[in-house]
Coordinates of C-alpha atoms and ligand atoms in Angstrom, one line a residue:
M1235 CA -27.4 11.1 3.1
A1236 CA -27.1 8.6 0.9
Q1237 CA -24.5 6.4 1.5
V1238 CA -21.4 6.8 -0.3
F1239 CA -19.0 4.2 -1.6
N1240 CA -15.1 6.1 -2.0
F1241 CA -13.2 4.4 -4.4
S1242 CA -10.0 6.8 -3.9
S1243 CA -6.1 5.3 -4.3
G1244 CA -5.1 7.5 -1.5
P1245 CA -5.7 9.2 1.4
A1246 CA -8.5 5.7 0.9
M1247 CA -11.3 4.9 2.7
L1248 CA -11.5 3.9 6.3
P1249 CA -13.9 1.2 7.9
A1250 CA -17.1 3.5 9.0
D1251 CA -16.8 1.2 12.8
V1252 CA -13.0 2.8 12.8
L1253 CA -14.7 6.5 12.0
Q1254 CA -17.5 6.4 14.2
L1255 CA -15.3 4.7 17.6
A1256 CA -12.4 8.0 16.8
Q1257 CA -15.5 10.5 16.5
Q1258 CA -17.1 9.4 20.0
E1259 CA -13.8 9.8 21.9
L1260 CA -12.2 12.3 20.0
C1261 CA -13.0 15.0 22.7
D1262 CA -12.4 13.0 25.4
W1263 CA -10.6 10.6 25.0
Q1264 CA -9.9 7.8 28.2
G1265 CA -11.5 10.3 30.5
L1266 CA -8.7 12.4 29.5
G1267 CA -10.8 15.4 29.1
T1268 CA -8.5 16.3 25.8
S1269 CA -7.9 14.5 22.6
V1270 CA -5.4 12.1 22.1
M1271 CA -3.9 13.9 19.9
E1272 CA -2.9 16.8 22.4
I1273 CA -1.2 14.5 24.8
S1274 CA 2.9 13.8 24.7
H1275 CA 4.0 11.0 23.1
R1276 CA 6.4 10.0 25.4
G1277 CA 3.0 10.1 28.6
K1278 CA 2.0 6.5 29.5
E1279 CA -1.5 6.8 28.2
F1280 CA 0.2 7.1 24.3
I1281 CA 2.9 4.7 24.7
Q1282 CA 0.3 1.6 25.4
V1283 CA -2.0 2.9 21.9
A1284 CA 1.5 2.8 20.8
E1285 CA 2.9 -0.6 21.7
T1286 CA -0.4 -2.1 21.4
A1287 CA -0.6 -0.9 17.6
E1288 CA 2.6 -2.6 16.9
K1289 CA 1.7 -5.6 18.8
D1290 CA -1.9 -6.0 16.5
F1291 CA 0.6 -5.0 13.2
R1292 CA 3.1 -7.9 14.1
D1293 CA 0.0 -10.7 15.0
L1294 CA -1.6 -9.8 12.0
L1295 CA 1.5 -10.1 10.0
N1296 CA 2.7 -12.9 11.7
I1297 CA 6.4 -10.7 11.9
P1298 CA 9.1 -13.1 13.2
S1299 CA 11.1 -11.3 16.5
N1300 CA 14.2 -10.8 14.0
Y1301 CA 12.4 -7.8 12.5
K1302 CA 11.7 -4.2 14.1
V1303 CA 8.7 -2.4 13.5
L1304 CA 9.7 1.2 12.7
F1305 CA 6.7 4.1 12.8
C1306 CA 8.0 7.0 10.6
H1307 CA 7.1 9.9 8.9
G1308 CA 7.8 11.5 5.1
G1309 CA 5.2 8.9 3.2
G1310 CA 6.9 5.9 0.7
R1311 CA 8.6 9.0 -1.0
G1312 CA 10.8 9.2 2.4
Q1313 CA 11.3 5.6 1.9
F1314 CA 12.5 5.4 -1.9
A1315 CA 15.6 7.9 -0.2
G1316 CA 15.2 5.9 3.4
V1317 CA 16.0 2.0 1.5
P1318 CA 19.6 3.3 -0.2
L1319 CA 20.6 5.2 2.3
N1320 CA 20.3 2.8 4.9
L1321 CA 21.0 -0.7 3.0
L1322 CA 23.1 0.7 0.4
G1323 CA 26.4 0.4 3.1
D1324 CA 30.0 0.4 1.2
K1325 CA 28.4 -0.9 -2.1
T1326 CA 27.4 1.6 -5.0
T1327 CA 24.7 0.0 -6.8
A1328 CA 21.6 -2.1 -5.9
D1329 CA 18.9 -3.4 -8.4
Y1330 CA 15.6 -2.3 -9.1
V1331 CA 13.0 -3.9 -10.9
D1332 CA 11.0 -1.9 -13.2
A1333 CA 6.9 -2.7 -13.2
G1334 CA 4.8 0.5 -13.1
Y1335 CA 4.8 4.0 -12.4
W1336 CA 6.2 3.6 -8.2
A1337 CA 9.2 1.3 -9.5
E1338 CA 10.1 4.0 -11.8
S1339 CA 10.1 7.3 -8.6
A1340 CA 11.6 5.1 -6.3
V1341 CA 14.7 4.6 -9.1
K1342 CA 14.4 8.3 -9.8
E1343 CA 15.3 8.7 -6.3
A1344 CA 17.7 6.0 -6.0
V1345 CA 20.2 8.0 -8.4
K1346 CA 21.0 10.4 -6.2
Y1347 CA 22.9 7.7 -4.2
C1348 CA 23.8 4.8 -5.8
S1349 CA 23.8 3.5 -9.4
P1350 CA 21.2 1.5 -9.4
N1351 CA 20.7 -1.7 -11.9
V1352 CA 18.0 -1.0 -13.7
I1353 CA 15.9 -4.4 -14.4
D1354 CA 12.9 -3.4 -17.0
A1355 CA 10.3 -6.2 -15.8
K1356 CA 7.7 -5.3 -18.2
T1357 CA 6.4 -7.7 -20.8
I1358 CA 3.3 -8.1 -22.9
V1359 CA 0.9 -11.7 -23.3
D1360 CA -1.2 -12.1 -24.8
G1361 CA -1.3 -8.3 -25.9
K1362 CA -2.4 -7.2 -22.4
R1363 CA 0.7 -6.3 -19.9
A1364 CA 2.3 -7.8 -17.8
V1365 CA 5.2 -8.4 -15.7
K1366 CA 8.1 -11.0 -16.1
P1367 CA 8.0 -14.0 -13.8
M1368 CA 11.2 -13.0 -11.2
R1369 CA 13.4 -16.2 -12.5
D1370 CA 13.9 -14.0 -15.7
W1371 CA 15.5 -10.7 -13.4
Q1372 CA 19.0 -10.6 -14.6
L1373 CA 19.9 -9.4 -11.1
S1374 CA 23.9 -8.4 -10.4
D1375 CA 26.6 -9.5 -8.5
N1376 CA 27.6 -6.4 -6.4
A1377 CA 24.1 -5.0 -5.6
A1378 CA 23.5 -4.1 -2.4
Y1379 CA 19.9 -5.2 -2.5
L1380 CA 16.8 -5.9 -4.6
H1381 CA 13.9 -3.2 -4.8
Y1382 CA 10.7 -4.0 -6.4
C1383 CA 6.7 -3.2 -5.8
P1384 CA 4.6 -5.8 -5.7
N1385 CA 1.2 -4.0 -5.9
E1386 CA 1.2 -0.7 -8.9
T1387 CA -1.3 1.8 -7.5
I1388 CA -1.1 3.6 -10.7
D1389 CA -0.5 1.4 -13.8
G1390 CA -3.4 -2.1 -11.6
I1391 CA -0.1 -4.2 -11.9
A1392 CA 0.4 -7.0 -9.1
I1393 CA 3.1 -8.9 -8.7
N1394 CA 1.8 -12.0 -6.6
E1395 CA 5.1 -14.3 -6.6
M1396 CA 7.2 -14.4 -3.2
P1397 CA 11.0 -13.8 -4.0
N1398 CA 12.7 -16.5 -3.3
F1399 CA 16.4 -15.3 -4.0
G1400 CA 18.5 -17.5 -1.4
K1401 CA 19.1 -15.7 1.8
D1402 CA 22.4 -13.8 0.0
V1403 CA 19.9 -11.3 -1.7
V1404 CA 18.5 -8.1 0.4
V1405 CA 15.0 -7.9 -1.2
A1406 CA 13.3 -4.2 0.0
A1407 CA 9.8 -4.1 -1.0
D1408 CA 7.5 -1.4 -1.1
F1409 CA 4.1 -2.4 -0.3
S1410 CA 2.1 0.7 -0.2
S1411 CA -1.0 -0.3 -1.2
S1412 CA -1.2 -4.1 -0.8
I1413 CA 0.1 -4.2 2.6
L1414 CA -2.6 -6.3 4.8
S1415 CA -4.5 -7.2 1.4
S1416 CA -2.6 -10.6 1.9
P1417 CA -0.5 -12.8 4.0
I1418 CA 3.0 -12.2 2.9
D1419 CA 6.2 -14.7 4.3
I1420 CA 8.0 -11.5 6.0
S1421 CA 11.4 -14.0 5.9
R1422 CA 11.7 -13.2 2.5
F1423 CA 12.4 -9.6 2.7
G1424 CA 15.1 -7.6 4.8
V1425 CA 13.2 -4.3 4.3
I1426 CA 9.2 -3.6 3.8
Y1427 CA 7.6 -0.1 3.5
A1428 CA 3.9 1.0 3.4
G1429 CA 2.7 4.6 3.8
A1430 CA -0.2 4.4 5.8
Q1431 CA -2.9 6.4 3.6
K1432 CA -4.1 2.9 1.7
N1433 CA -4.5 -0.1 3.9
I1434 CA -3.2 1.2 7.1
G1435 CA -4.9 4.3 8.1
P1436 CA -4.5 8.1 8.1
A1437 CA -1.7 10.0 5.6
G1438 CA 1.5 10.7 7.8
L1439 CA 2.8 7.6 8.7
T1440 CA 4.6 4.9 7.0
L1441 CA 5.4 2.2 8.0
V1442 CA 9.0 -0.3 7.9
I1443 CA 9.6 -3.4 8.8
V1444 CA 13.2 -4.5 8.9
R1445 CA 15.0 -7.3 9.5
E1446 CA 17.7 -6.8 12.4
D1447 CA 20.7 -7.9 11.1
L1448 CA 20.2 -5.4 8.6
L1449 CA 20.6 -2.2 10.8
G1450 CA 24.1 -0.2 11.7
K1451 CA 24.7 0.7 8.1
A1452 CA 23.2 3.5 7.5
H1453 CA 24.9 6.2 5.1
K1454 CA 26.8 8.9 7.8
M1455 CA 24.9 11.5 5.4
C1456 CA 21.6 9.7 6.3
P1457 CA 19.1 11.9 7.9
S1458 CA 18.8 10.6 11.8
I1459 CA 14.4 10.5 10.9
L1460 CA 15.3 8.1 8.0
D1461 CA 18.2 6.1 10.1
Y1462 CA 16.5 2.7 10.7
T1463 CA 18.8 2.9 13.6
V1464 CA 18.1 5.4 15.2
L1465 CA 14.2 5.1 15.1
N1466 CA 14.5 1.7 16.1
D1467 CA 17.0 2.6 18.9
N1468 CA 14.4 5.5 20.3
D1469 CA 11.2 3.0 20.1
S1470 CA 10.1 5.5 16.9
M1471 CA 10.2 8.4 19.4
F1472 CA 13.3 10.2 18.0
N1473 CA 11.1 12.8 16.9
T1474 CA 7.7 13.5 17.3
P1475 CA 5.9 10.9 15.5
P1476 CA 2.4 11.3 14.0
T1477 CA 0.7 10.4 16.7
F1478 CA -3.6 10.6 15.5
A1479 CA -2.7 8.5 12.9
W1480 CA -0.3 5.8 14.9
Y1481 CA -3.7 6.1 17.4
L1482 CA -6.0 5.9 13.9
S1483 CA -3.9 3.3 12.5
G1484 CA -4.4 1.1 16.1
L1485 CA -7.6 1.5 15.1
V1486 CA -7.5 -0.3 12.0
F1487 CA -5.5 -3.2 13.4
K1488 CA -8.1 -3.5 16.4
W1489 CA -10.9 -3.8 13.6
L1490 CA -8.5 -6.3 11.1
K1491 CA -8.2 -8.2 14.1
E1492 CA -12.3 -8.6 14.5
Q1493 CA -13.0 -9.0 10.8
G1494 CA -10.6 -12.2 11.4
G1495 CA -7.4 -10.6 9.8
V1496 CA -5.4 -10.6 6.9
A1497 CA -6.7 -14.6 5.8
A1498 CA -10.2 -13.0 5.7
M1499 CA -9.1 -9.9 3.9
D1500 CA -7.7 -12.5 1.7
R1501 CA -11.0 -14.0 1.0
I1502 CA -12.9 -10.8 0.4
N1503 CA -10.2 -9.1 -1.3
Q1504 CA -10.5 -12.0 -3.8
Q1505 CA -14.3 -11.9 -4.4
K1506 CA -14.2 -8.4 -4.8
A1507 CA -11.2 -8.6 -7.7
E1508 CA -13.6 -11.6 -8.9
L1509 CA -16.4 -9.4 -9.1
L1510 CA -15.5 -6.2 -10.9
Y1511 CA -12.5 -7.7 -13.2
G1512 CA -15.8 -10.2 -14.3
T1513 CA -17.6 -7.3 -14.3
I1514 CA -15.6 -5.5 -16.7
D1515 CA -14.6 -8.7 -18.5
N1516 CA -18.1 -9.8 -20.0
S1517 CA -18.3 -6.2 -21.7
D1518 CA -17.6 -5.1 -24.8
F1519 CA -18.1 -1.5 -23.4
Y1520 CA -15.8 -1.9 -20.0
R1521 CA -12.1 -3.1 -20.5
N1522 CA -9.0 -3.7 -18.6
D1523 CA -5.6 -4.2 -20.5
V1524 CA -3.7 -6.0 -17.6
A1525 CA -2.7 -9.4 -17.9
T1526 CA -5.0 -11.8 -15.8
A1527 CA -1.8 -13.2 -13.8
N1528 CA -0.3 -9.5 -13.3
R1529 CA -3.6 -7.9 -12.0
S1530 CA -4.1 -5.9 -9.1
R1531 CA -6.5 -6.7 -6.7
M1532 CA -6.4 -3.1 -4.2
N1533 CA -6.5 -0.8 -7.9
V1534 CA -8.4 -1.7 -11.0
P1535 CA -7.8 0.7 -13.6
F1536 CA -10.8 0.2 -16.6
Q1537 CA -11.6 2.6 -19.5
L1538 CA -14.9 2.7 -20.9
A1539 CA -14.9 1.9 -25.4
D1540 CA -15.6 5.4 -26.1
S1541 CA -13.8 8.1 -24.0
A1542 CA -16.1 10.4 -24.9
L1543 CA -18.4 8.8 -22.7
D1544 CA -15.8 9.5 -19.5
K1545 CA -17.0 12.8 -18.1
L1546 CA -20.6 11.5 -18.5
F1547 CA -19.7 8.4 -16.3
L1548 CA -17.8 9.7 -13.1
E1549 CA -20.6 13.0 -13.2
E1550 CA -23.2 9.5 -12.4
S1551 CA -21.3 7.9 -10.6
F1552 CA -20.9 10.6 -8.5
A1553 CA -24.5 11.4 -7.8
A1554 CA -24.7 7.8 -6.7
G1555 CA -22.5 7.7 -4.3
L1556 CA -19.7 6.0 -6.5
H1557 CA -16.8 8.4 -5.5
A1558 CA -13.0 9.1 -7.2
L1559 CA -13.7 6.7 -9.8
K1560 CA -11.3 9.3 -12.5
G1561 CA -8.2 7.7 -13.3
H1562 CA -4.7 8.6 -12.4
R1563 CA -3.8 11.9 -14.6
V1564 CA -0.9 9.9 -16.7
V1565 CA -3.3 6.8 -17.3
G1566 CA -6.9 8.6 -17.7
G1567 CA -10.1 6.1 -17.7
M1568 CA -11.6 5.1 -14.5
R1569 CA -9.9 2.9 -11.1
A1570 CA -11.6 1.9 -8.5
S1571 CA -9.4 1.2 -5.7
I1572 CA -10.4 -1.4 -3.2
Y1573 CA -8.5 -1.6 -0.1
N1574 CA -9.4 -3.5 3.3
A1575 CA -12.1 -0.7 4.5
M1576 CA -13.8 -1.4 0.8
P1577 CA -17.2 -3.4 1.6
L1578 CA -17.9 -5.8 -0.7
A1579 CA -21.2 -3.9 -0.8
G1580 CA -19.3 -1.3 -2.0
V1581 CA -18.1 -3.5 -5.2
Q1582 CA -21.6 -4.0 -5.3
A1583 CA -23.0 -1.1 -6.3
L1584 CA -20.1 -0.4 -8.4
T1585 CA -20.7 -3.6 -10.4
D1586 CA -24.4 -2.4 -10.7
F1587 CA -24.0 1.1 -11.8
M1588 CA -21.5 0.0 -14.4
K1589 CA -23.9 -2.5 -15.8
E1590 CA -27.2 -0.1 -15.9
F1591 CA -24.8 2.9 -17.5
E1592 CA -23.6 0.8 -19.9
R1593 CA -27.4 -0.6 -20.3
R1594 CA -28.5 2.3 -21.1
H1595 CA -25.6 4.2 -23.1
G1596 CA -23.5 1.2 -24.6
Ligands
PMP1094 N1 4.7 3.5 -3.3 C1 3.0 3.1 -3.6 C2 2.6 1.9 -4.1 C3 2.1 4.7 -4.4 O1 1.3 4.0 -4.1 C4 2.3 5.9 -3.6 C5 1.7 6.6 -3.3 N2 0.7 6.4 -4.3 C6 4.4 5.9 -3.3 C7 4.7 5.1 -3.6 C8 4.1 7.3 -2.7 O2 3.7 8.0 -1.4 P1 3.9 9.0 -0.7 O3 3.0 10.0 -1.3 O4 3.4 8.6 0.9 O5 5.0 9.6 -0.3

C-alpha cells in the first residue's frame, strides 16, 4: 500500500515507530506472555510504565517540582467541568477568554458551576480573524481563575503569548491540541490540561498539570474521579486508569526524546507550518483567513476559492494517500492537522498535491 499521511484533527496520527514497537510487543509484553492491556494497574510492571511515562513527560516539558501531573479520564470536556470544580473554592466567578469554538464550549460547561465573566477576545486585523493581545483582556477583580485555550483546533487560531498577569491570577489553559509542540513556561500557569488524542497518544487519557498549592479546594460535589486532590493522593489510580493509552503515550514520550525533545519539535513544526501557509498564501486558489500572528501551527484550515471543487479535492487527495482533510462541519472547507507525529515529508506531499490540483483545476 502507498504511504498514507493522516491529517486527522484527533484521534490523530501517531509516530510509525511507536506503532511498530507497540505491535511487536502487543501479545507478549516484557516476556509476560500477555499484553500490557491485560495486567493489573497496581502490579510492579505497570507501575514502572506509569512512573517512567510521568518522568519523561516532566522532562519534556521541564515541569517544576511544585507541579503535579495527573493521568485522568474524561478528555478535554471532562476538564471543562474539572477546572471549575477544583479551582472555584468559595468564589462564584471566573474569567473565560473566548477566542474560538473550544473556549466557548468550556464556558457552556462552566455556567453549571459559576457565573463566568466571558472576555470576547475575537477581533479582526487587516480583514483576517485574530485574537486581542493579552494586555487588552479585561480581567474581573473577583475571579477564581482565568481560563483560555491557546490553540483552537477547529478555528485554526493560536494565542502564542505566554500569560503574565501576576502571581495572584491563576491561569487554567486547555492545551489539548498544542501540548508538546513547543516549549511552555509552566510556571505561568495554575492548571494545564490536554486530551491525549492529538499530540500525546490514543484517546482515553487526559493529562493535567496542576500547581500543588491549588490542591485541596475541590467542591464537595466534585466527582472523585475529577478531583485533583483525590487523583494526586492515589497516584492517578483512584479508579482504573486507561492503561493502554498511558503505556502508548509513554512510548510517544520516549520517541519525542529521541527526536530531540520539544525544542526539536518546535523547529520542525515551524518548518511544516511555513511550508503549508506559504503554499496557501502564494496562490489565489487557496486561502486561509486567520491573521498571521494568530495562525495555528497545529491545525491549518483552508478554503478553495471555488467550493464546488471541495468534493473533488477530498476524493483526489484521499486517493493520493492524504487522508482526513475535510474541514470541521462548523467551518467547512479543508483542515490539515499537522501535530508532532506528522513528518515534514507529509506536509511536502500535501503541498505538492495542492499545487498539482491547482494546476489542473485552477
Ligand atoms: N479542547 C480542545 C482544544 C479540543 O480540540 C478538543 C477536542 N477536539 C476538546 C477540548 C474536547 O476534547 P475531548 O473530546 O477529549 O473531550
